[in-house]
C-alpha positions as a LaTeX table, in Angstrom:
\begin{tabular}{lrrr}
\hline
Residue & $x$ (\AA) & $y$ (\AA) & $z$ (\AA) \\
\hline
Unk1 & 17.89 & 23.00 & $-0.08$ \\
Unk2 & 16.81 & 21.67 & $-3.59$ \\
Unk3 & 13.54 & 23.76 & $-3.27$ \\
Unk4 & 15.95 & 27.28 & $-2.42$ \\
Unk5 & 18.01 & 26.51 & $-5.42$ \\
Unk6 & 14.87 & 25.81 & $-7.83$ \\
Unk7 & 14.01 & 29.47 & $-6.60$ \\
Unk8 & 17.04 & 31.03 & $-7.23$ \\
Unk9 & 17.19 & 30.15 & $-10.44$ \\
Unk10 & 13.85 & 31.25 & $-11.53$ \\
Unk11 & 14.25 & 34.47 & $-10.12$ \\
Unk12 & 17.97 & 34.92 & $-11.67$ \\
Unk13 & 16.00 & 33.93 & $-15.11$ \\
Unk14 & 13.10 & 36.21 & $-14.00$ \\
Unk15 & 15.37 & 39.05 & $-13.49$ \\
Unk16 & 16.97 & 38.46 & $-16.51$ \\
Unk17 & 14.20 & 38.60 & $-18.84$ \\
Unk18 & 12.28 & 41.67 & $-17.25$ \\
Unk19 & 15.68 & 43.63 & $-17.21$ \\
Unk20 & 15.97 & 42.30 & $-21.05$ \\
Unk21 & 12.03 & 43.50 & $-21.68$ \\
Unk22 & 12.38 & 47.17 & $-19.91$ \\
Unk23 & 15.83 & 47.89 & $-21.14$ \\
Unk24 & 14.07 & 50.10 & $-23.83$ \\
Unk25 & 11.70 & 51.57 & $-21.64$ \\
Unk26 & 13.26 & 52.97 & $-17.78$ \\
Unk27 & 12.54 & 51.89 & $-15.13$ \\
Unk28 & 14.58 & 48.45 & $-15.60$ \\
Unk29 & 14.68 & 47.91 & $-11.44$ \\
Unk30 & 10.87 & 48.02 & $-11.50$ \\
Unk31 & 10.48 & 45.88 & $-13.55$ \\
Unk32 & 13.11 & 43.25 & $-12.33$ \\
Unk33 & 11.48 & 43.88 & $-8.33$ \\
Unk34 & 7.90 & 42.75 & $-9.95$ \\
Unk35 & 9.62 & 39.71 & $-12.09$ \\
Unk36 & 11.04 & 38.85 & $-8.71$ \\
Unk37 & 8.51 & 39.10 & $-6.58$ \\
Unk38 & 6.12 & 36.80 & $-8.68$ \\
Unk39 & 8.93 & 34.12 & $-8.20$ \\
Unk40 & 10.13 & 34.46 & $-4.54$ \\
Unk41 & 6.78 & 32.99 & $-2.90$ \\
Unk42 & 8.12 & 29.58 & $-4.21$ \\
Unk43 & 10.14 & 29.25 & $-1.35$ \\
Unk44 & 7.29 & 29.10 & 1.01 \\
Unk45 & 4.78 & 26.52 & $-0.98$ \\
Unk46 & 5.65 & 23.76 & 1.54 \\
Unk47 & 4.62 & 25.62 & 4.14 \\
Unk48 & 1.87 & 27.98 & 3.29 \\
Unk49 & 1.32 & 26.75 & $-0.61$ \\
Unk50 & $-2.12$ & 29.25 & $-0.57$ \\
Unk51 & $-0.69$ & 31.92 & 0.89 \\
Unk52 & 2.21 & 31.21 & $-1.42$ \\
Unk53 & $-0.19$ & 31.17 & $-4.66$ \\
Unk54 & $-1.67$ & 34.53 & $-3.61$ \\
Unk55 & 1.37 & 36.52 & $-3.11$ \\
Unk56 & 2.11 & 35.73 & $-6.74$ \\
Unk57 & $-0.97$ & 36.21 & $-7.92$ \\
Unk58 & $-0.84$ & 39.97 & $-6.49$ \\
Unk59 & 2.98 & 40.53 & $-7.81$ \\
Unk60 & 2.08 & 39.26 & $-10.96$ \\
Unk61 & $-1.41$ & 41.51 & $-11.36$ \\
Unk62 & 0.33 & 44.35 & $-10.63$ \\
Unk63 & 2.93 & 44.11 & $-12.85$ \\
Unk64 & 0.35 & 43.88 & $-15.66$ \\
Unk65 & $-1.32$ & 46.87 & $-14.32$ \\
Unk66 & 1.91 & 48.40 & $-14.52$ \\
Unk67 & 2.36 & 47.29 & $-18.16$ \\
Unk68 & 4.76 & 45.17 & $-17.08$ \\
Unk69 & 3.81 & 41.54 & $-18.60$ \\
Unk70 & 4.58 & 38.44 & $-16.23$ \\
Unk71 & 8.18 & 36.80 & $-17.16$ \\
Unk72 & 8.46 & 33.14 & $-18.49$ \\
Unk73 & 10.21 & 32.43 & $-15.44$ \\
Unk74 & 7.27 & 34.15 & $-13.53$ \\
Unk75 & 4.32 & 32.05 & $-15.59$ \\
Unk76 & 5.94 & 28.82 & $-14.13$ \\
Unk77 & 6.28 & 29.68 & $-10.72$ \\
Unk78 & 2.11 & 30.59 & $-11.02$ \\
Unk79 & 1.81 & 26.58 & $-12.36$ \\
Unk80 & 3.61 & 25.50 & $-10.27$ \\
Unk81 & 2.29 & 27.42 & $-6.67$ \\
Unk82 & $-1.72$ & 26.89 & $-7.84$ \\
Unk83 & $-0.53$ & 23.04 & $-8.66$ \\
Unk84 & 0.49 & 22.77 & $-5.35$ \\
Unk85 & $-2.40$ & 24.64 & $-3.70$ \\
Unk86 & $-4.96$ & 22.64 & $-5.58$ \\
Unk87 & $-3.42$ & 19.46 & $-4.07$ \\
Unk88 & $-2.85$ & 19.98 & $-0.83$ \\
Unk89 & $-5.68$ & 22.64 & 0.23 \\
Unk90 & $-9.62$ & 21.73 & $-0.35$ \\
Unk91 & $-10.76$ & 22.19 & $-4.37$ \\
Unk92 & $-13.02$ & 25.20 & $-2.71$ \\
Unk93 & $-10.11$ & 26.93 & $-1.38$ \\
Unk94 & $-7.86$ & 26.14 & $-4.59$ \\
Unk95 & $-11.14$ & 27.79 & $-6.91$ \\
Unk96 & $-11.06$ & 31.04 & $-4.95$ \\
Unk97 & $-7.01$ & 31.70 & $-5.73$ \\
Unk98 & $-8.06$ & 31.68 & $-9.33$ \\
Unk99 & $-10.88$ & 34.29 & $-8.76$ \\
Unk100 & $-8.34$ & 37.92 & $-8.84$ \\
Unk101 & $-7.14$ & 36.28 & $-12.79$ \\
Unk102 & $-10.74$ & 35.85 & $-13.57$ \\
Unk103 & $-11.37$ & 39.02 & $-12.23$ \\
Unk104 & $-8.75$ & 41.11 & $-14.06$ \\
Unk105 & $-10.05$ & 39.47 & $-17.28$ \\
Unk106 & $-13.51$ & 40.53 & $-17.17$ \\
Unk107 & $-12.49$ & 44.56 & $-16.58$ \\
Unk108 & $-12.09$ & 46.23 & $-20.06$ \\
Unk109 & $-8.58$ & 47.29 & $-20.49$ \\
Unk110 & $-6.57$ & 48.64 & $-23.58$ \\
Unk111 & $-5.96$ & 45.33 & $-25.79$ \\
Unk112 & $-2.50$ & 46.92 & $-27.27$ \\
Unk113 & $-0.67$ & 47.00 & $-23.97$ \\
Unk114 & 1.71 & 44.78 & $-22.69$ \\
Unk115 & $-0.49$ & 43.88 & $-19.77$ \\
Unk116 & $-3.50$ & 44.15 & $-21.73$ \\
Unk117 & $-6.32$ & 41.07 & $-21.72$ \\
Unk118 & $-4.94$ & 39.06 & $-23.73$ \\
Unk119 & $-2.20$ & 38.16 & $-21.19$ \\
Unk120 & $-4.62$ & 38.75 & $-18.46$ \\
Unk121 & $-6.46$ & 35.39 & $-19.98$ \\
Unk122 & $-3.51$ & 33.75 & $-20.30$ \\
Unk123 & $-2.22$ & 33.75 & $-16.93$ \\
Unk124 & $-6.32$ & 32.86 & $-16.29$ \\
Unk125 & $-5.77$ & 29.60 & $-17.97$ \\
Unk126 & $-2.33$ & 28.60 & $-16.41$ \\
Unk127 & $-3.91$ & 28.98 & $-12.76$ \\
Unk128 & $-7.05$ & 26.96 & $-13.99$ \\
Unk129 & $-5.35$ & 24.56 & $-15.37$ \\
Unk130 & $-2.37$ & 23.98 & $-12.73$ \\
Unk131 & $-5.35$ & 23.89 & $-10.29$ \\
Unk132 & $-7.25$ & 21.50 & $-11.95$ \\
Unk133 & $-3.95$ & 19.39 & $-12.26$ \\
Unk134 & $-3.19$ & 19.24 & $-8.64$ \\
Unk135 & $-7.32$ & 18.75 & $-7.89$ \\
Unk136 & $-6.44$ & 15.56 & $-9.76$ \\
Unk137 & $-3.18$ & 14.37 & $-8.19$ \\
Unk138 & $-5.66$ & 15.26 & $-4.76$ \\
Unk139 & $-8.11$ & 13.16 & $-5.33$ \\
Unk140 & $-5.79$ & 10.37 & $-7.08$ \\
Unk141 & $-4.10$ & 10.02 & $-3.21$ \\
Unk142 & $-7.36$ & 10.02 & $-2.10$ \\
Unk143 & $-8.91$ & 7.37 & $-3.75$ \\
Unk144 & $-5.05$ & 5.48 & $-3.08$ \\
Unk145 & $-5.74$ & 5.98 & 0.50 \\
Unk146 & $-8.59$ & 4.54 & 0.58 \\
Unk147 & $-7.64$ & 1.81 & $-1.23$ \\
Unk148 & $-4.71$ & 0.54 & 1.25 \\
Unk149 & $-7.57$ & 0.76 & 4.25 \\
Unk150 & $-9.72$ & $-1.31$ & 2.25 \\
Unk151 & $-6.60$ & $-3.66$ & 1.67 \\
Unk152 & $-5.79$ & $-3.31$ & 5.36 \\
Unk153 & $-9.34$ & $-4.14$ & 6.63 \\
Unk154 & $-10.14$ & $-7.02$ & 4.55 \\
Unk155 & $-6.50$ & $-8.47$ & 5.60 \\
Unk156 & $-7.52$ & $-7.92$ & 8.93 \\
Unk157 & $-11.17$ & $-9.80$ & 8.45 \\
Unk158 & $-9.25$ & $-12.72$ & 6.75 \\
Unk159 & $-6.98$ & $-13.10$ & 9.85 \\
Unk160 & $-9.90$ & $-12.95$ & 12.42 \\
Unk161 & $-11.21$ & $-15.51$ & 10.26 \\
Unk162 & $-8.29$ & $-17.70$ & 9.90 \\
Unk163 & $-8.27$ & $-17.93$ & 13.67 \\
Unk164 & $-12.29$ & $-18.36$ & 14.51 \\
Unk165 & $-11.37$ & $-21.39$ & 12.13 \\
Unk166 & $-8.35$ & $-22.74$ & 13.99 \\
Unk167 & $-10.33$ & $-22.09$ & 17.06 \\
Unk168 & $-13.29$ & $-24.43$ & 15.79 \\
Unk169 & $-10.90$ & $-27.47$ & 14.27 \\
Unk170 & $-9.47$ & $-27.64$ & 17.54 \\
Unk171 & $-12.52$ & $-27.80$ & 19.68 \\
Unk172 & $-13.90$ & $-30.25$ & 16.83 \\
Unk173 & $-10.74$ & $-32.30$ & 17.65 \\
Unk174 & $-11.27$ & $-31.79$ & 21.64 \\
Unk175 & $-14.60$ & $-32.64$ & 21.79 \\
Unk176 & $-15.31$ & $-35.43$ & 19.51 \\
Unk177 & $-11.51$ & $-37.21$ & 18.40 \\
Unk178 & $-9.79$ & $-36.98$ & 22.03 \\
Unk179 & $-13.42$ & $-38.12$ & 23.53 \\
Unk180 & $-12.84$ & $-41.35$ & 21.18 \\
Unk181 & $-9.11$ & $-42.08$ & 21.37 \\
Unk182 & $-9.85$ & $-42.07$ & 25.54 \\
Unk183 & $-12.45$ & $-44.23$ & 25.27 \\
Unk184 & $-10.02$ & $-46.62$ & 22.81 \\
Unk185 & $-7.22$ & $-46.49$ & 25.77 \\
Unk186 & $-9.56$ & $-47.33$ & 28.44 \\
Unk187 & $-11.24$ & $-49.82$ & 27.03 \\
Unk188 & $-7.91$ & $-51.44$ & 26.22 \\
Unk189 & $-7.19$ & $-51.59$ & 29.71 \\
Unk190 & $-10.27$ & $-52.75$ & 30.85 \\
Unk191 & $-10.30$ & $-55.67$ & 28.27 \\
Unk192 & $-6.38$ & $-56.89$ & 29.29 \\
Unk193 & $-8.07$ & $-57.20$ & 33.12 \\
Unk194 & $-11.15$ & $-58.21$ & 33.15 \\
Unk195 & $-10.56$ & $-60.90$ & 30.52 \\
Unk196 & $-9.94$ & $-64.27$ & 32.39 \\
Unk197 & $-7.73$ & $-66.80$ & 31.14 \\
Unk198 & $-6.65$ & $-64.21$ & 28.32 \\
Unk199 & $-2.84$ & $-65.09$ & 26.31 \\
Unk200 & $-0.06$ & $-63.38$ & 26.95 \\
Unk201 & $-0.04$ & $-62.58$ & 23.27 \\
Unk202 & $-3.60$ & $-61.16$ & 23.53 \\
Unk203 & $-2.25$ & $-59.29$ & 26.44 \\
Unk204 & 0.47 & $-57.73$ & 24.69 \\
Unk205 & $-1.33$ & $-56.60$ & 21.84 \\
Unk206 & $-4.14$ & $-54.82$ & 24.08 \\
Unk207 & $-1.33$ & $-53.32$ & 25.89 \\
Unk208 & 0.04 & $-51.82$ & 22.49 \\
Unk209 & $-3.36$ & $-51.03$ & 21.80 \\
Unk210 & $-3.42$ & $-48.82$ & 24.91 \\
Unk211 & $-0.28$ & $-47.08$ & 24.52 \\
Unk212 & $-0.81$ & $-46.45$ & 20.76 \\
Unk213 & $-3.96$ & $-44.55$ & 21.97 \\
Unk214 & $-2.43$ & $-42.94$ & 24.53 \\
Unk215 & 0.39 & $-41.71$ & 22.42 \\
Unk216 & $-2.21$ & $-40.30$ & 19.70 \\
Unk217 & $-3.66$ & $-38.35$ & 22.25 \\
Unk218 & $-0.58$ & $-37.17$ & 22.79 \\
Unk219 & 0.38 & $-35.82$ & 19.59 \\
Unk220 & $-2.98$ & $-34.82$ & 18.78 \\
Unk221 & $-3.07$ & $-32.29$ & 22.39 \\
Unk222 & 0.23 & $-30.86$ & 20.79 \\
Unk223 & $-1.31$ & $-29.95$ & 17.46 \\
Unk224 & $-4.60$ & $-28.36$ & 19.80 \\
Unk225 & $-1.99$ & $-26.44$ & 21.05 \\
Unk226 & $-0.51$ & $-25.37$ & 17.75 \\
Unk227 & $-4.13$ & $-24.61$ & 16.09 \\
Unk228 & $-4.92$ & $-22.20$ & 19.05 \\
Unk229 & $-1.48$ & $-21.18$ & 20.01 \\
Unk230 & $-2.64$ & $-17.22$ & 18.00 \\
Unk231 & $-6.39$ & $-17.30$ & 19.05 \\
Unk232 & $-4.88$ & $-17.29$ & 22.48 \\
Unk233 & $-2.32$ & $-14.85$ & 21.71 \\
Unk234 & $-4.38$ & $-11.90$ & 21.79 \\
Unk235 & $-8.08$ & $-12.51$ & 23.88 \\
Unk236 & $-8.76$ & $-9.24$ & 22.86 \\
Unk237 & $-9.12$ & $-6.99$ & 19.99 \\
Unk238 & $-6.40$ & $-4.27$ & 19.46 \\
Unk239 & $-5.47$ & $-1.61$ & 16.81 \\
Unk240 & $-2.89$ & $-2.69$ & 14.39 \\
Unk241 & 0.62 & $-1.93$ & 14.94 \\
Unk242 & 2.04 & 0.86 & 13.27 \\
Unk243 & 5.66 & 2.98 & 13.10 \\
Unk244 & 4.48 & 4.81 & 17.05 \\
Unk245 & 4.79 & 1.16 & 18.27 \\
Unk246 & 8.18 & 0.44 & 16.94 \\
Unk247 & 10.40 & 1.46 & 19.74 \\
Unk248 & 9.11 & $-0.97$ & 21.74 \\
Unk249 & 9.02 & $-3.93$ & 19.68 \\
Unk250 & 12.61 & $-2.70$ & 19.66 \\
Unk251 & 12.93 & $-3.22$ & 23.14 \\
Unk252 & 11.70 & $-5.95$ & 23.39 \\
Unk253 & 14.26 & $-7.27$ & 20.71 \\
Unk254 & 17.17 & $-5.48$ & 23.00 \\
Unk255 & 15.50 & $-7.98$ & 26.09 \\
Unk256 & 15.44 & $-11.24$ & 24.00 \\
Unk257 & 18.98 & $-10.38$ & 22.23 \\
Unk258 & 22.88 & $-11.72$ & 23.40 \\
Unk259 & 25.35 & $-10.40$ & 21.95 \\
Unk260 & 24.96 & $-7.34$ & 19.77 \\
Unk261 & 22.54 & $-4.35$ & 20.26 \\
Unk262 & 19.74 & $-2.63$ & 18.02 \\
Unk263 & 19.85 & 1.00 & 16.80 \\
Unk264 & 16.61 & 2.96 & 15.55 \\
Unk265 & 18.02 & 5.34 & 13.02 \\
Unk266 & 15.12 & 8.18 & 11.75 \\
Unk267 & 16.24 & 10.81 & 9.19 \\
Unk268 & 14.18 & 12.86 & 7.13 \\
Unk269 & 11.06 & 14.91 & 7.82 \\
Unk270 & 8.58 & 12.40 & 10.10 \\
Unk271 & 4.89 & 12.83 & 9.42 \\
Unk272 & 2.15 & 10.35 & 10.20 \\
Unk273 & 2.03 & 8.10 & 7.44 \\
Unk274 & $-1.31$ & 6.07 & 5.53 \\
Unk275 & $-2.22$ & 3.31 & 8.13 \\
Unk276 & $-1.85$ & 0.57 & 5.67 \\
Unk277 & 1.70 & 2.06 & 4.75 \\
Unk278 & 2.43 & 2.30 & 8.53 \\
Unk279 & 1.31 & $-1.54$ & 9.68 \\
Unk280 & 3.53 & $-2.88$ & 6.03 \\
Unk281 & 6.66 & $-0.95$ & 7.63 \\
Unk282 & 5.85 & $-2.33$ & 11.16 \\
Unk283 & 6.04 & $-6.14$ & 10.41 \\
Unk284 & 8.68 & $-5.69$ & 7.39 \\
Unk285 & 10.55 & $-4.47$ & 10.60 \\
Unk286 & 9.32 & $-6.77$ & 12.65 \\
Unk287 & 9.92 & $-10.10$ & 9.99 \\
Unk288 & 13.47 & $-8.38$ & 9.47 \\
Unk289 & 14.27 & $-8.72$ & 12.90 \\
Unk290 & 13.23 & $-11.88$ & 13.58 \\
Unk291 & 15.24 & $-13.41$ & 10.55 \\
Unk292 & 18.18 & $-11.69$ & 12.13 \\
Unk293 & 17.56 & $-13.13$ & 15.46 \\
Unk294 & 17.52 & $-17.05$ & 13.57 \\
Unk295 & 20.30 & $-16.84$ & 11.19 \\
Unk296 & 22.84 & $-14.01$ & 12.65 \\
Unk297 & 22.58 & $-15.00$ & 16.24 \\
Unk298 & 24.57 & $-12.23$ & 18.60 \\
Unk299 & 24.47 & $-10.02$ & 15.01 \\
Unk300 & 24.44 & $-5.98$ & 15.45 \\
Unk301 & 21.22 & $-4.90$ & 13.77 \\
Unk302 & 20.43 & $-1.52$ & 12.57 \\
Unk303 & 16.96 & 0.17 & 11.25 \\
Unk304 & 17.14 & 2.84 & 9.27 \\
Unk305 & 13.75 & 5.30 & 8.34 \\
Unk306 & 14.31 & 7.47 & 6.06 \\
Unk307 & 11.14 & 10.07 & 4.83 \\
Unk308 & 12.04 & 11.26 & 1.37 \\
Unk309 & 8.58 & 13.24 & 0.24 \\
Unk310 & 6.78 & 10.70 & $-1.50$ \\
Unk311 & 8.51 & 7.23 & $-0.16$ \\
Unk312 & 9.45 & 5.77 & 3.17 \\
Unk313 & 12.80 & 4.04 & 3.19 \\
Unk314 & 13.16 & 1.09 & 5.35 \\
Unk315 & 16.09 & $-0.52$ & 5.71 \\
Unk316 & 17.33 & $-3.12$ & 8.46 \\
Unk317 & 21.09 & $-4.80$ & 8.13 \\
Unk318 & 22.87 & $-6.84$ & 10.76 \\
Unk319 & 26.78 & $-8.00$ & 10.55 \\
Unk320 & 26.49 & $-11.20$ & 11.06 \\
Unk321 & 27.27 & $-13.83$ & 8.29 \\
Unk322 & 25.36 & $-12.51$ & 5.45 \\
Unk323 & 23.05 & $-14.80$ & 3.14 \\
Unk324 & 22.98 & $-18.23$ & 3.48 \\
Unk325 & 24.91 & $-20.39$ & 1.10 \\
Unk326 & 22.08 & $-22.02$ & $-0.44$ \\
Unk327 & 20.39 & $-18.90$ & $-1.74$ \\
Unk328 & 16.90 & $-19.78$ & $-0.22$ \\
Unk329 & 14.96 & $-16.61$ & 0.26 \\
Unk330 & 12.67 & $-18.43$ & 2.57 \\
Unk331 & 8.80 & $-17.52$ & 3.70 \\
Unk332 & 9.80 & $-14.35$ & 5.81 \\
Unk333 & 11.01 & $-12.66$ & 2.87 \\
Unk334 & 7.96 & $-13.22$ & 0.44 \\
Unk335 & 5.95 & $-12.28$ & 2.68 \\
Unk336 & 7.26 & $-9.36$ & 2.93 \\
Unk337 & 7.55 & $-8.50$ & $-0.70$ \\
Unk338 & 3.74 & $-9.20$ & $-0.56$ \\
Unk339 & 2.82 & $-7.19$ & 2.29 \\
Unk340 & 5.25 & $-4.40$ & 0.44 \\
Unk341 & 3.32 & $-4.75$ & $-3.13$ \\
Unk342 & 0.24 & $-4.11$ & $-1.57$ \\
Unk343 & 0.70 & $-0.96$ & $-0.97$ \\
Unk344 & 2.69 & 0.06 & $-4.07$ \\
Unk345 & 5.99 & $-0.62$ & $-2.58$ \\
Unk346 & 8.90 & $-3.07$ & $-3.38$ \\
Unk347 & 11.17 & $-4.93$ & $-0.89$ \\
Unk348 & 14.70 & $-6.12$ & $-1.82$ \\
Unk349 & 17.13 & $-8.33$ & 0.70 \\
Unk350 & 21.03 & $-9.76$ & 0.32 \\
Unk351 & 24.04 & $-9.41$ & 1.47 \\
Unk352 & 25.04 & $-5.74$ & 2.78 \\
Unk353 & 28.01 & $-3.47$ & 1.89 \\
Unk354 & 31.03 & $-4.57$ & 3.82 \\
Unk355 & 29.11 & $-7.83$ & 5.91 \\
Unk356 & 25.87 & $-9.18$ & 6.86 \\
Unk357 & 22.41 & $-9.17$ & 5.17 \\
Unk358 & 20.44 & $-6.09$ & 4.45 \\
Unk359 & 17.19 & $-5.90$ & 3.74 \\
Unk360 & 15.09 & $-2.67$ & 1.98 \\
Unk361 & 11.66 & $-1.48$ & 1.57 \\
Unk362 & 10.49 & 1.41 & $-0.27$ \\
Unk363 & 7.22 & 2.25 & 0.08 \\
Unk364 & 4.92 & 4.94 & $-1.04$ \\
Unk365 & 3.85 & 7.39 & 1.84 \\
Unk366 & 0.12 & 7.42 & 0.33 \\
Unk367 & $-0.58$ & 4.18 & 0.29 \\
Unk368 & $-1.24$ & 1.88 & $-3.22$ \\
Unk369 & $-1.30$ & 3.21 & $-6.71$ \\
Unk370 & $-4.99$ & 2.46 & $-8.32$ \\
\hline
\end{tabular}
């Protein structure tokens, strides 16, 4: 809607102007068709932003081999269709839509008419440089891209890592403290019998001996189980989560939940998204949830994705009590921020309009700013 408007009005001013320029010399409709014309292929630069660039190109070389000079109006809709084309198609293709300018330049034509060289060069260095702009903005999302991957892997590595060394502390424990604390227990034991003639205080106290070593082993198999509690989790390798996966961590929410439901709510146009982007939305999502499921027991919860261009708008609000009393943001929620700032985004959470605790990402669709 906002892109039909913008082209509207720059074809009302285009119109405008060329009827204002030809009113002294007839035809005025021509000339108003050809200011037109150089505007209209705005409309279609989401969808074919080359083939866009071209039909304006064309519209606007014929009007200055018409003598009819390109409108202001007309000039900006040229910026702003080879901006677009030099960001989103390859710098080779982009090149080749400034060629026909170029081309018109370099014939000799009469320098006293209104669609003589002079403007001919000028409309040259508008495409160039509205190409070259959008080159730029193309390779600045590039180099972003790459960027949150990079971020993404190395997160990734530091995980695996994390767990090879909670995997290696607990066999450590397993195989040399539990080995020791057994022997300490049995030994116990074997000293209260075998010892003839032996107190009954002496008795007692290698009985606590025993059951002091028995209860350390204990507590130290329930902290083994902590330490490899996640290298268990997964056995094998798998690709990070992304937004594809999220209707059935959903689900499994729905299977877990009493009380109130969860709604997926997507609005906008839905494109794949930067990986990195993708797996911060997932566990934003995912922490979101799980913070609902502690402190709003039974609590509706909706999540909201809304594409808006440039940003991804997460949202995910429950009605249950709203923040707690204390004010403590907890772990969940810093987390979050961080997973959110590393890929250029922001993350803000408190109580929702009405009831209940909202919380909102936004995060850029390309991944981190350099």
């Amino acid at each position: 809607m906002g892109l039909a408007a913008a082209t509207a009005a720059l074809g009302a001013v285009a119109v405008t102007e060329a009827a204002a320029r030809a009113s002294d010399r007839p035809p005025t409709a021509i000339a108003a068709l050809i200011a037109l014309a150089v505007v209209a292929p705005v409309a279609l630069v989401r969808l074919w932003p080359a083939t866009a660039a071209v039909l304006s190109a064309s519209a606007a070389l014929s009007g200055l081999m018409i003598s009819y000079p390109v409108t202001v109006a007309g000039v900006t809709a040229l910026a702003l269709l080879y901006g677009v084309a030099g960001r989103l198609r390859p710098l080779r293709t982009a090149c080749s839509l400034i060629l026909p300018f170029a081309g018109y330049a370099a014939v000799p034509v009469s320098s006293d008419r209104p669609g003589g060289k002079p403007f001919a060069l000028i409309l040259l260095a508008v495409a160039a440089l509205a190409t070259a702009a959008g080159a730029t903005m193309q390779l600045r999302d590039e180099r972003r891209r790459h960027r949150a991957t990079q971020q993404s892997a190395a997160a990734s590595l530091m995980e695996h890592a994390a767990r090879g060394e909670r995997a290696r502390i607990a066999r450590e424990l397993h195989d040399v403290v539990a080995h020791h604390i057994t022997i300490i227990a049995l030994q116990a034991e074997a000293a209260r019998l075998a010892t003839p003639g032996l107190p009954p205080d002496g008795a007692r106290r290698l009985t606590a001996i025993g059951d002091t070593a028995r209860m350390a082993l204990t507590e130290m198999r329930r902290l083994l189980g902590v330490l490899r509690e996640d290298v268990d989790a997964e056995p094998t390798l798998r690709p990070q989560p992304g937004l594809g996966q999220l209707n059935a961590l959903l689900d499994e929410v729905r299977d877990a939940a009493v009380g109130g439901g969860v709604r997926l709510i997507v609005s906008g146009s839905v494109e794949p998204l930067d990986p990195g982007v993708e797996l911060t939305a997932y566990r934003i999502v995912q922490e979101a949830l799980t913070n609902a499921r502690r402190h709003a027991p039974g609590a509706a919860v909706d999540v909201e994705l809304h594409y808006r261009g440039d940003d991804l708008n997460v949202r995910v609000y429950d009605n249950g009590p709203g923040p707690a009393s204390n004010g403590s943001s907890g772990h969940g929620l810093a987390g979050m921020r961080e997973r959110a700032a590393m890929v250029g985004g922001q993350v803000t959470a408190g109580a929702a309009t009405g009831a209940g605790f909202l919380v909102e990402a936004v995060l850029p669709t390309k991944g981190a700013t350099p």
